[in-house]
PDB file of C-alpha atoms in Angstrom:
ATOM      1  CA  MET A   1      -1.527   5.234 -10.752  1.00 47.00           C
ATOM      2  CA  LEU A   2       1.968   6.013 -11.950  1.00 51.00           C
ATOM      3  CA  ARG A   3       1.433   9.710 -11.689  1.00 48.00           C
ATOM      4  CA  ARG A   4       0.595   9.362  -8.013  1.00 47.00           C
ATOM      5  CA  TYR A   5       3.753   7.372  -7.072  1.00 44.00           C
ATOM      6  CA  ALA A   6       5.958   9.648  -9.165  1.00 44.00           C
ATOM      7  CA  GLN A   7       4.470  12.903  -7.594  1.00 44.00           C
ATOM      8  CA  THR A   8       5.018  11.336  -3.859  1.00 42.00           C
ATOM      9  CA  GLN A   9       8.654  11.019  -4.379  1.00 42.00           C
ATOM     10  CA  GLU A  10      10.531  14.215  -5.206  1.00 42.00           C
ATOM     11  CA  SER A  11      13.570  14.553  -2.728  1.00 41.00           C
ATOM     12  CA  SER A  12      13.871  11.456  -0.305  1.00 44.00           C
ATOM     13  CA  MET A  13      15.263   9.163  -3.298  1.00 48.00           C
ATOM     14  CA  MET A  14      18.237   7.016  -3.020  1.00 46.00           C
ATOM     15  CA  SER A  15      21.021   7.793  -5.435  1.00 52.00           C
ATOM     16  CA  PRO A  16      21.774   5.156  -7.993  1.00 50.00           C
ATOM     17  CA  MET A  17      25.027   4.297  -6.172  1.00 52.00           C
ATOM     18  CA  ASP A  18      22.954   3.241  -3.159  1.00 69.00           C
ATOM     19  CA  GLY A  19      20.776   0.545  -4.665  1.00 75.00           C
ATOM     20  CA  HIS A  20      21.331  -2.309  -6.874  1.00 82.00           C
ATOM     21  CA  ALA A  21      20.976  -2.628 -10.565  1.00 84.00           C
ATOM     22  CA  LEU A  22      17.897  -4.744 -11.894  1.00 84.00           C
ATOM     23  CA  THR A  23      17.125  -5.554 -15.387  1.00 90.00           C
ATOM     24  CA  ILE A  24      13.236  -5.723 -15.980  1.00 91.00           C
ATOM     25  CA  CYS A  25      11.293  -6.382 -19.147  1.00 93.00           C
ATOM     26  CA  LEU A  26       8.071  -4.215 -19.865  1.00 93.00           C
ATOM     27  CA  GLY A  27       5.403  -4.879 -22.276  1.00 96.00           C
ATOM     28  CA  GLN A  28       4.293  -2.270 -24.772  1.00 97.00           C
ATOM     29  CA  ALA A  29       1.373  -1.218 -22.875  1.00 97.00           C
ATOM     30  CA  GLU A  30       3.551  -0.749 -19.621  1.00 96.00           C
ATOM     31  CA  LEU A  31       6.230   1.040 -21.481  1.00 96.00           C
ATOM     32  CA  ALA A  32       3.862   3.231 -22.974  1.00 97.00           C
ATOM     33  CA  ALA A  33       2.281   4.113 -19.504  1.00 96.00           C
ATOM     34  CA  LEU A  34       5.775   4.725 -18.019  1.00 96.00           C
ATOM     35  CA  ASP A  35       6.485   6.989 -21.022  1.00 97.00           C
ATOM     36  CA  ARG A  36       3.365   8.959 -20.454  1.00 97.00           C
ATOM     37  CA  SER A  37       3.732   9.220 -16.978  1.00 95.00           C
ATOM     38  CA  ILE A  38       7.324  10.620 -17.465  1.00 96.00           C
ATOM     39  CA  ARG A  39       6.093  13.227 -19.970  1.00 97.00           C
ATOM     40  CA  ASP A  40       3.331  14.368 -17.866  1.00 97.00           C
ATOM     41  CA  THR A  41       4.905  14.557 -14.242  1.00 94.00           C
ATOM     42  CA  MET A  42       8.873  14.035 -14.486  1.00 93.00           C
ATOM     43  CA  PRO A  43      10.024  15.074 -17.800  1.00 95.00           C
ATOM     44  CA  THR A  44      13.583  15.538 -16.730  1.00 96.00           C
ATOM     45  CA  LEU A  45      14.098  11.791 -15.501  1.00 96.00           C
ATOM     46  CA  THR A  46      15.097   8.801 -17.546  1.00 96.00           C
ATOM     47  CA  ARG A  47      12.999   5.827 -17.640  1.00 95.00           C
ATOM     48  CA  GLU A  48      15.469   4.251 -14.803  1.00 94.00           C
ATOM     49  CA  GLN A  49      15.181   7.099 -12.792  1.00 94.00           C
ATOM     50  CA  ALA A  50      11.455   7.182 -12.965  1.00 95.00           C
ATOM     51  CA  LEU A  51      10.982   3.699 -12.374  1.00 94.00           C
ATOM     52  CA  SER A  52      13.182   3.880  -9.226  1.00 92.00           C
ATOM     53  CA  ARG A  53      10.839   6.665  -7.781  1.00 94.00           C
ATOM     54  CA  ILE A  54       7.712   4.573  -8.592  1.00 93.00           C
ATOM     55  CA  VAL A  55       8.929   1.602  -6.800  1.00 91.00           C
ATOM     56  CA  SER A  56      10.280   3.451  -3.827  1.00 89.00           C
ATOM     57  CA  ALA A  57       6.986   5.360  -3.401  1.00 90.00           C
ATOM     58  CA  TRP A  58       5.135   2.012  -3.662  1.00 89.00           C
ATOM     59  CA  ALA A  59       7.344   0.487  -1.039  1.00 84.00           C
ATOM     60  CA  GLU A  60       7.115   3.297   1.377  1.00 84.00           C
ATOM     61  CA  ALA A  61       3.164   2.951   0.962  1.00 86.00           C
ATOM     62  CA  GLN A  62       3.446  -0.650   2.294  1.00 83.00           C
ATOM     63  CA  PRO A  63       2.907  -0.936   5.891  1.00 77.00           C
ATOM     64  CA  GLU A  64       5.603  -3.351   6.607  1.00 73.00           C
ATOM     65  CA  ALA A  65       7.629  -3.748   3.296  1.00 61.00           C
ATOM     66  CA  GLY A  66      11.359  -3.263   3.648  1.00 60.00           C
ATOM     67  CA  ARG A  67      11.475  -2.949   7.482  1.00 66.00           C
ATOM     68  CA  PRO A  68      13.244  -5.293   9.296  1.00 69.00           C
ATOM     69  CA  GLU A  69      11.518  -7.678  11.618  1.00 72.00           C
ATOM     70  CA  THR A  70      11.553  -6.613  15.320  1.00 74.00           C
ATOM     71  CA  ASP A  71      12.811  -9.101  17.683  1.00 75.00           C
ATOM     72  CA  GLU A  72      10.150  -8.811  20.587  1.00 77.00           C
ATOM     73  CA  GLY A  73      11.802 -11.990  22.334  1.00 80.00           C
ATOM     74  CA  MET A  74      10.026 -14.680  23.844  1.00 80.00           C
ATOM     75  CA  ARG A  75       6.396 -14.672  24.773  1.00 83.00           C
ATOM     76  CA  PRO A  76       5.526 -14.695  28.585  1.00 83.00           C
ATOM     77  CA  ASN A  77       4.099 -18.284  28.328  1.00 85.00           C
ATOM     78  CA  GLU A  78       7.301 -19.501  26.503  1.00 83.00           C
ATOM     79  CA  LEU A  79       9.538 -18.340  29.495  1.00 82.00           C
ATOM     80  CA  ASN A  80      10.599 -21.033  31.823  1.00 85.00           C
ATOM     81  CA  ALA A  81      13.660 -22.270  33.965  1.00 82.00           C
ATOM     82  CA  SER A  82      15.133 -23.839  31.014  1.00 83.00           C
ATOM     83  CA  ASN A  83      15.566 -20.508  28.792  1.00 77.00           C
ATOM     84  CA  ASP A  84      16.219 -18.301  31.910  1.00 75.00           C
ATOM     85  CA  ILE A  85      19.565 -16.588  31.356  1.00 69.00           C
TER      86      ILE A  85
END
């Protein structure tokens, strides 16, 4: 799973200055999986860079994650003379 996310994001990543710093704690199994993914698919990246790519790829794969809500206005059945501008 980590490999798939890592491979989908090669060039469209934010630079570290565009985002926010975040501290996380990973268990031994997760850290070992991250290190294997880095070794196998992105050996030039740091753990921080690899995690950033993995999270970005995951977020892009979510249908509505990270997208601002669209204001579609009022529904036709909500319109009446009191809210007519």
